[in-house]
């Protein structure tokens, strides 16, 4: 979070629109000291006073029981009533991708989906897939209503920030009935946005397209278990779990953004861990705040750091995380000063 603050402070010094933030102490140390993971007072304030919440790397390798992390995340998710999940995937280091012939930044894909646990019914959905009895029909009706709500949120978010093609990726072979519901509602809802064009692909067809045309911005909606498979694959095709991050939002576009790498215990000196995942989390947060150009600038600064070999030991470099943060903040300051 220290490197995140550097970037925010530099950007604030150039913009009339200030990103105001407040830090809270919830962590492993807080949990040990106070015997609670998160305070009820903070949760009340969160829903009323804040547009979003960024969670840093909460893991404390020295604390054996990491259960407090789940408590913090679950409490924030419940308080904000988060509905939809965004997973951005950007290729930073082409050497870590099994795809050959790519350059840094060539994969720039954003995956949208329903929150995976929001249908604690997912196993039930498989059980009722295609069932025509009364219980099965009722369940699928409720599922369709949920899909409609999620699609409205996703497409409204995309339409405000992008234009062009949106691809719905489905696992028709494995989930024919739920795929049919998603496709029907997708075509209905995307027709409400004149700046968007829809495309529906099977999972295998999408992968063939991705492998042959990896370059460029891609906006993908991929639900259910198919979304699980695609998220895992795209993580490996880009830079692996070390740079994974995500954002969840609700109907009011309040959000929770966080890196997903968890506690990093392989390096004794944590100051030598890359800040890239945290800064990618900051980039998607700016996007949520309708500051798309700023979010893109933060992402581009990370690509610039890679190109200039400003890398930490966990990314096969020799720099400290603080030094990398200094380079990125200086580069952003230069770009904003020059009006680029």
Short mmCIF file of C-alpha atoms in Angstrom, two decimals:
data_model
loop_
_atom_site.label_atom_id
_atom_site.label_comp_id
_atom_site.label_asym_id
_atom_site.label_seq_id
_atom_site.Cartn_x
_atom_site.Cartn_y
_atom_site.Cartn_z
CA UNK A 1 0.00 0.00 0.00
CA UNK A 2 2.95 2.33 0.53
CA UNK A 3 3.73 2.34 -3.19
CA UNK A 4 0.04 2.84 -3.96
CA UNK A 5 0.03 5.99 -1.82
CA UNK A 6 3.04 7.34 -3.72
CA UNK A 7 1.20 7.04 -7.02
CA UNK A 8 -2.06 8.51 -5.73
CA UNK A 9 -0.26 11.48 -4.18
CA UNK A 10 1.61 12.22 -7.43
CA UNK A 11 -1.59 12.02 -9.49
CA UNK A 12 -3.47 14.19 -6.97
CA UNK A 13 -0.79 16.87 -7.31
CA UNK A 14 -1.66 17.21 -11.01
CA UNK A 15 -5.46 16.83 -10.97
CA UNK A 16 -8.22 19.10 -9.75
CA UNK A 17 -10.27 15.99 -9.09
CA UNK A 18 -8.60 14.53 -6.01
CA UNK A 19 -8.77 10.89 -5.05
CA UNK A 20 -9.31 11.16 -1.29
CA UNK A 21 -8.48 8.12 0.79
CA UNK A 22 -8.41 7.03 4.40
CA UNK A 23 -6.32 4.17 5.74
CA UNK A 24 -7.53 1.58 8.22
CA UNK A 25 -5.33 -0.72 10.34
CA UNK A 26 -7.06 -4.10 9.77
CA UNK A 27 -4.40 -6.76 9.35
CA UNK A 28 -2.90 -9.78 11.02
CA UNK A 29 -1.23 -7.59 13.66
CA UNK A 30 -4.54 -5.80 14.35
CA UNK A 31 -6.27 -9.16 14.71
CA UNK A 32 -3.69 -10.41 17.23
CA UNK A 33 -3.78 -7.18 19.22
CA UNK A 34 -7.57 -6.59 19.31
CA UNK A 35 -8.91 -10.14 18.89
CA UNK A 36 -11.21 -8.97 16.09
CA UNK A 37 -10.56 -8.90 12.36
CA UNK A 38 -12.56 -5.79 11.45
CA UNK A 39 -14.65 -3.25 13.37
CA UNK A 40 -18.42 -2.79 13.03
CA UNK A 41 -17.92 0.99 13.07
CA UNK A 42 -15.77 0.78 9.93
CA UNK A 43 -18.36 -1.39 8.17
CA UNK A 44 -21.11 1.16 8.89
CA UNK A 45 -18.96 3.96 7.51
CA UNK A 46 -17.97 1.91 4.49
CA UNK A 47 -21.51 1.62 3.15
CA UNK A 48 -22.34 5.30 3.75
CA UNK A 49 -19.17 7.33 3.19
CA UNK A 50 -16.94 5.58 0.66
CA UNK A 51 -17.09 4.92 -3.06
CA UNK A 52 -14.77 1.97 -2.81
CA UNK A 53 -12.40 -0.11 -0.72
CA UNK A 54 -8.92 -1.35 -1.65
CA UNK A 55 -7.56 -4.27 0.33
CA UNK A 56 -3.81 -4.76 0.33
CA UNK A 57 -1.86 -7.96 0.98
CA UNK A 58 -3.40 -8.93 4.33
CA UNK A 59 -1.40 -12.08 4.87
CA UNK A 60 1.07 -12.21 7.77
CA UNK A 61 3.32 -15.27 7.32
CA UNK A 62 4.25 -15.13 11.01
CA UNK A 63 0.61 -15.72 12.02
CA UNK A 64 -0.31 -19.36 11.74
CA UNK A 65 -4.08 -18.93 11.46
CA UNK A 66 -4.88 -16.77 8.43
CA UNK A 67 -8.65 -17.06 8.95
CA UNK A 68 -8.93 -13.33 9.71
CA UNK A 69 -8.40 -12.62 5.98
CA UNK A 70 -11.58 -14.44 5.04
CA UNK A 71 -13.47 -12.63 7.82
CA UNK A 72 -12.34 -9.21 6.55
CA UNK A 73 -13.15 -9.95 2.91
CA UNK A 74 -16.51 -11.54 3.69
CA UNK A 75 -17.54 -8.65 5.95
CA UNK A 76 -16.73 -6.05 3.28
CA UNK A 77 -18.46 -8.06 0.55
CA UNK A 78 -21.58 -8.46 2.65
CA UNK A 79 -21.67 -4.81 3.73
CA UNK A 80 -21.43 -3.55 0.14
CA UNK A 81 -23.68 -6.31 -1.27
CA UNK A 82 -21.28 -6.89 -4.15
CA UNK A 83 -22.78 -8.52 -7.25
CA UNK A 84 -20.34 -8.59 -10.15
CA UNK A 85 -16.67 -9.47 -10.46
CA UNK A 86 -14.04 -8.00 -12.81
CA UNK A 87 -10.75 -9.78 -13.54
CA UNK A 88 -8.32 -7.73 -15.68
CA UNK A 89 -5.50 -9.65 -17.36
CA UNK A 90 -2.49 -7.75 -18.73
CA UNK A 91 0.66 -9.43 -20.00
CA UNK A 92 3.60 -7.72 -18.29
CA UNK A 93 6.43 -10.23 -18.78
CA UNK A 94 6.15 -12.16 -22.10
CA UNK A 95 8.81 -14.61 -20.89
CA UNK A 96 6.32 -15.98 -18.35
CA UNK A 97 3.63 -16.69 -20.97
CA UNK A 98 3.49 -19.98 -22.91
CA UNK A 99 2.34 -17.93 -25.93
CA UNK A 100 5.28 -16.94 -28.11
CA UNK A 101 5.89 -13.85 -30.21
CA UNK A 102 4.14 -11.46 -27.82
CA UNK A 103 5.34 -8.19 -26.35
CA UNK A 104 4.60 -6.63 -22.99
CA UNK A 105 1.02 -5.33 -23.04
CA UNK A 106 -0.13 -7.43 -26.02
CA UNK A 107 -2.70 -9.27 -23.88
CA UNK A 108 -5.10 -6.75 -22.38
CA UNK A 109 -8.30 -8.57 -21.52
CA UNK A 110 -11.01 -7.87 -18.96
CA UNK A 111 -13.24 -10.70 -17.80
CA UNK A 112 -16.64 -9.92 -16.27
CA UNK A 113 -18.77 -12.47 -14.48
CA UNK A 114 -21.26 -13.03 -11.70
CA UNK A 115 -19.68 -13.51 -8.30
CA UNK A 116 -18.81 -17.22 -8.24
CA UNK A 117 -20.37 -17.85 -4.82
CA UNK A 118 -23.46 -15.76 -5.43
CA UNK A 119 -25.35 -18.82 -6.52
CA UNK A 120 -24.38 -21.05 -3.57
CA UNK A 121 -26.69 -22.97 -5.87
CA UNK A 122 -24.00 -23.72 -8.45
CA UNK A 123 -23.88 -27.43 -7.60
CA UNK A 124 -27.66 -27.32 -7.50
CA UNK A 125 -27.71 -25.73 -10.93
CA UNK A 126 -25.83 -28.73 -12.31
CA UNK A 127 -28.30 -30.98 -10.51
CA UNK A 128 -31.29 -29.17 -12.02
CA UNK A 129 -29.73 -28.55 -15.45
CA UNK A 130 -32.50 -29.25 -17.97
CA UNK A 131 -34.94 -30.66 -15.39
CA UNK A 132 -38.59 -30.07 -16.31
CA UNK A 133 -40.14 -30.92 -12.96
CA UNK A 134 -41.66 -28.14 -10.87
CA UNK A 135 -38.63 -27.67 -8.61
CA UNK A 136 -36.21 -27.62 -11.55
CA UNK A 137 -38.28 -25.07 -13.48
CA UNK A 138 -38.63 -22.85 -10.42
CA UNK A 139 -34.90 -22.95 -9.78
CA UNK A 140 -34.07 -22.08 -13.39
CA UNK A 141 -36.57 -19.20 -13.29
CA UNK A 142 -34.84 -17.73 -10.25
CA UNK A 143 -31.47 -18.30 -11.91
CA UNK A 144 -32.66 -16.44 -15.03
CA UNK A 145 -33.72 -13.44 -12.92
CA UNK A 146 -30.28 -13.39 -11.32
CA UNK A 147 -28.59 -13.53 -14.72
CA UNK A 148 -30.71 -10.67 -16.00
CA UNK A 149 -29.75 -8.50 -13.03
CA UNK A 150 -26.04 -9.33 -13.40
CA UNK A 151 -26.02 -8.67 -17.15
CA UNK A 152 -27.67 -5.30 -16.65
CA UNK A 153 -24.95 -4.32 -14.18
CA UNK A 154 -22.10 -5.58 -16.36
CA UNK A 155 -23.31 -4.02 -19.60
CA UNK A 156 -24.14 -0.71 -17.91
CA UNK A 157 -20.60 -0.59 -16.50
CA UNK A 158 -19.03 -1.45 -19.90
CA UNK A 159 -21.23 0.97 -21.86
CA UNK A 160 -20.20 3.90 -19.61
CA UNK A 161 -16.49 3.26 -20.14
CA UNK A 162 -16.01 1.52 -23.50
CA UNK A 163 -17.45 1.06 -26.93
CA UNK A 164 -17.19 -1.76 -29.45
CA UNK A 165 -17.35 -5.52 -29.12
CA UNK A 166 -18.32 -7.48 -26.02
CA UNK A 167 -17.91 -11.26 -26.20
CA UNK A 168 -20.01 -13.72 -24.23
CA UNK A 169 -18.10 -16.98 -23.75
CA UNK A 170 -20.18 -20.06 -22.95
CA UNK A 171 -19.59 -23.73 -22.23
CA UNK A 172 -22.55 -24.95 -24.28
CA UNK A 173 -21.24 -28.50 -24.48
CA UNK A 174 -21.25 -28.91 -20.70
CA UNK A 175 -24.02 -26.53 -19.62
CA UNK A 176 -26.48 -26.35 -22.53
CA UNK A 177 -29.54 -25.07 -20.66
CA UNK A 178 -27.89 -22.38 -18.55
CA UNK A 179 -25.90 -21.31 -21.63
CA UNK A 180 -29.17 -20.90 -23.49
CA UNK A 181 -30.49 -18.60 -20.74
CA UNK A 182 -27.32 -16.50 -20.75
CA UNK A 183 -27.31 -16.16 -24.55
CA UNK A 184 -30.97 -15.20 -24.80
CA UNK A 185 -30.68 -12.52 -22.12
CA UNK A 186 -27.33 -11.29 -23.48
CA UNK A 187 -28.84 -10.45 -26.86
CA UNK A 188 -31.81 -8.76 -25.19
CA UNK A 189 -29.70 -6.61 -22.89
CA UNK A 190 -26.88 -5.65 -25.22
CA UNK A 191 -29.47 -4.27 -27.62
CA UNK A 192 -30.14 -1.56 -25.05
CA UNK A 193 -26.63 -0.11 -25.56
CA UNK A 194 -26.08 1.47 -28.98
CA UNK A 195 -22.31 1.81 -28.46
CA UNK A 196 -21.79 -1.93 -27.91
CA UNK A 197 -21.77 -4.87 -30.30
CA UNK A 198 -22.27 -8.44 -29.13
CA UNK A 199 -20.52 -11.65 -30.03
CA UNK A 200 -21.22 -15.11 -28.59
CA UNK A 201 -18.54 -17.84 -28.74
CA UNK A 202 -18.14 -21.32 -27.36
CA UNK A 203 -15.22 -21.73 -24.98
CA UNK A 204 -13.08 -23.62 -27.52
CA UNK A 205 -13.80 -21.08 -30.30
CA UNK A 206 -12.83 -18.23 -28.00
CA UNK A 207 -9.52 -19.90 -27.14
CA UNK A 208 -8.70 -20.38 -30.83
CA UNK A 209 -9.41 -16.69 -31.40
CA UNK A 210 -7.35 -15.67 -28.36
CA UNK A 211 -4.32 -17.71 -29.41
CA UNK A 212 -4.39 -16.30 -32.94
CA UNK A 213 -5.34 -12.69 -32.08
CA UNK A 214 -4.03 -12.08 -28.56
CA UNK A 215 -3.26 -8.40 -29.17
CA UNK A 216 -5.70 -5.64 -28.30
CA UNK A 217 -8.42 -4.88 -25.77
CA UNK A 218 -10.97 -7.62 -25.24
CA UNK A 219 -14.09 -7.35 -23.09
CA UNK A 220 -15.32 -10.80 -22.08
CA UNK A 221 -18.35 -12.01 -20.13
CA UNK A 222 -17.92 -15.61 -19.02
CA UNK A 223 -20.19 -17.04 -16.29
CA UNK A 224 -20.27 -20.08 -14.03
CA UNK A 225 -17.77 -22.92 -14.10
CA UNK A 226 -16.65 -21.83 -17.58
CA UNK A 227 -15.62 -18.52 -16.00
CA UNK A 228 -13.60 -20.44 -13.39
CA UNK A 229 -11.74 -22.36 -16.11
CA UNK A 230 -11.09 -19.26 -18.21
CA UNK A 231 -9.85 -17.21 -15.22
CA UNK A 232 -7.35 -19.93 -14.30
CA UNK A 233 -6.14 -20.25 -17.90
CA UNK A 234 -5.74 -16.50 -18.45
CA UNK A 235 -3.79 -16.23 -15.18
CA UNK A 236 -1.25 -18.71 -16.55
CA UNK A 237 -1.19 -17.12 -20.02
CA UNK A 238 -0.22 -13.76 -18.57
CA UNK A 239 2.08 -13.51 -15.55
CA UNK A 240 0.75 -16.15 -13.19
CA UNK A 241 -0.76 -15.67 -9.70
CA UNK A 242 1.85 -13.10 -8.62
CA UNK A 243 0.11 -10.27 -10.51
CA UNK A 244 -3.49 -11.49 -10.20
CA UNK A 245 -6.02 -8.89 -9.02
CA UNK A 246 -9.76 -8.35 -9.13
CA UNK A 247 -12.55 -5.89 -8.45
CA UNK A 248 -16.14 -6.48 -7.34
CA UNK A 249 -18.94 -3.92 -7.46
CA UNK A 250 -22.59 -3.43 -6.56
CA UNK A 251 -25.57 -1.71 -8.15
CA UNK A 252 -24.31 1.71 -6.98
CA UNK A 253 -20.84 0.91 -8.36
CA UNK A 254 -19.29 0.87 -4.91
CA UNK A 255 -16.39 -1.51 -5.20
CA UNK A 256 -13.85 -3.74 -3.50
CA UNK A 257 -10.50 -4.05 -5.30
CA UNK A 258 -7.66 -6.30 -4.21
CA UNK A 259 -4.54 -8.18 -5.31
CA UNK A 260 -4.95 -11.96 -5.16
CA UNK A 261 -1.42 -13.25 -4.58
CA UNK A 262 -1.95 -13.72 -0.83
CA UNK A 263 0.90 -13.75 1.70
CA UNK A 264 4.38 -13.96 0.24
CA UNK A 265 6.73 -15.80 2.55
CA UNK A 266 9.47 -16.96 0.16
CA UNK A 267 11.37 -13.67 0.63
CA UNK A 268 12.43 -12.68 4.15
CA UNK A 269 12.65 -9.01 3.15
CA UNK A 270 9.14 -8.10 2.03
CA UNK A 271 10.38 -4.70 0.82
CA UNK A 272 11.80 -6.66 -2.12
CA UNK A 273 8.39 -7.93 -3.26
CA UNK A 274 6.96 -6.41 -6.45
CA UNK A 275 4.31 -3.69 -6.03
CA UNK A 276 2.88 -4.49 -9.49
CA UNK A 277 -0.21 -6.38 -8.25
CA UNK A 278 -1.08 -3.54 -5.86
CA UNK A 279 -0.63 -0.94 -8.59
CA UNK A 280 -2.72 -2.95 -11.07
CA UNK A 281 -5.38 -2.99 -8.36
CA UNK A 282 -5.09 0.80 -8.17
CA UNK A 283 -5.46 1.04 -11.96
CA UNK A 284 -8.77 -0.84 -11.95
CA UNK A 285 -9.92 1.30 -9.01
CA UNK A 286 -9.40 4.45 -11.08
CA UNK A 287 -11.46 2.82 -13.81
CA UNK A 288 -14.28 2.22 -11.34
CA UNK A 289 -14.10 5.91 -10.43
CA UNK A 290 -14.62 6.91 -14.10
CA UNK A 291 -10.98 8.03 -14.39
CA UNK A 292 -10.18 5.74 -17.29
CA UNK A 293 -7.22 7.76 -18.60
CA UNK A 294 -5.60 7.75 -15.17
CA UNK A 295 -6.13 4.02 -14.81
CA UNK A 296 -4.52 3.44 -18.19
CA UNK A 297 -1.59 5.67 -17.20
CA UNK A 298 -0.98 3.60 -14.05
CA UNK A 299 -1.10 0.38 -16.06
CA UNK A 300 1.27 1.83 -18.68
CA UNK A 301 3.69 2.87 -15.93
CA UNK A 302 3.99 -0.77 -14.89
CA UNK A 303 4.75 -1.78 -18.48
CA UNK A 304 7.39 0.98 -18.59
CA UNK A 305 8.99 -0.32 -15.38
CA UNK A 306 9.20 -3.79 -16.91
CA UNK A 307 10.68 -2.48 -20.15
CA UNK A 308 13.39 -0.68 -18.17
CA UNK A 309 14.09 -3.74 -16.00
CA UNK A 310 12.91 -2.13 -12.76
CA UNK A 311 12.02 -5.50 -11.26
CA UNK A 312 12.11 -7.03 -7.78
CA UNK A 313 13.70 -10.41 -6.91
CA UNK A 314 10.35 -12.22 -7.08
CA UNK A 315 10.21 -11.11 -10.75
CA UNK A 316 13.82 -12.08 -11.46
CA UNK A 317 15.16 -8.58 -10.86
CA UNK A 318 17.31 -6.95 -8.18
CA UNK A 319 15.43 -3.78 -7.21
CA UNK A 320 13.53 -3.14 -3.99
CA UNK A 321 9.78 -2.63 -4.09
CA UNK A 322 10.31 0.93 -2.88
CA UNK A 323 12.76 1.69 -5.70
CA UNK A 324 10.29 0.32 -8.25
CA UNK A 325 7.57 2.52 -6.75
CA UNK A 326 9.88 5.56 -6.96
CA UNK A 327 10.57 4.87 -10.65
CA UNK A 328 6.87 4.49 -11.45
CA UNK A 329 5.81 7.61 -9.54
CA UNK A 330 8.59 9.64 -11.23
CA UNK A 331 7.52 8.38 -14.67
CA UNK A 332 3.85 9.22 -14.00
CA UNK A 333 4.86 12.66 -12.72
CA UNK A 334 6.85 13.24 -15.93
CA UNK A 335 3.95 12.14 -18.16
CA UNK A 336 1.47 14.38 -16.34
CA UNK A 337 3.86 17.36 -16.28
CA UNK A 338 4.40 17.05 -20.03
CA UNK A 339 0.66 16.63 -20.58
CA UNK A 340 1.02 13.22 -22.23
#
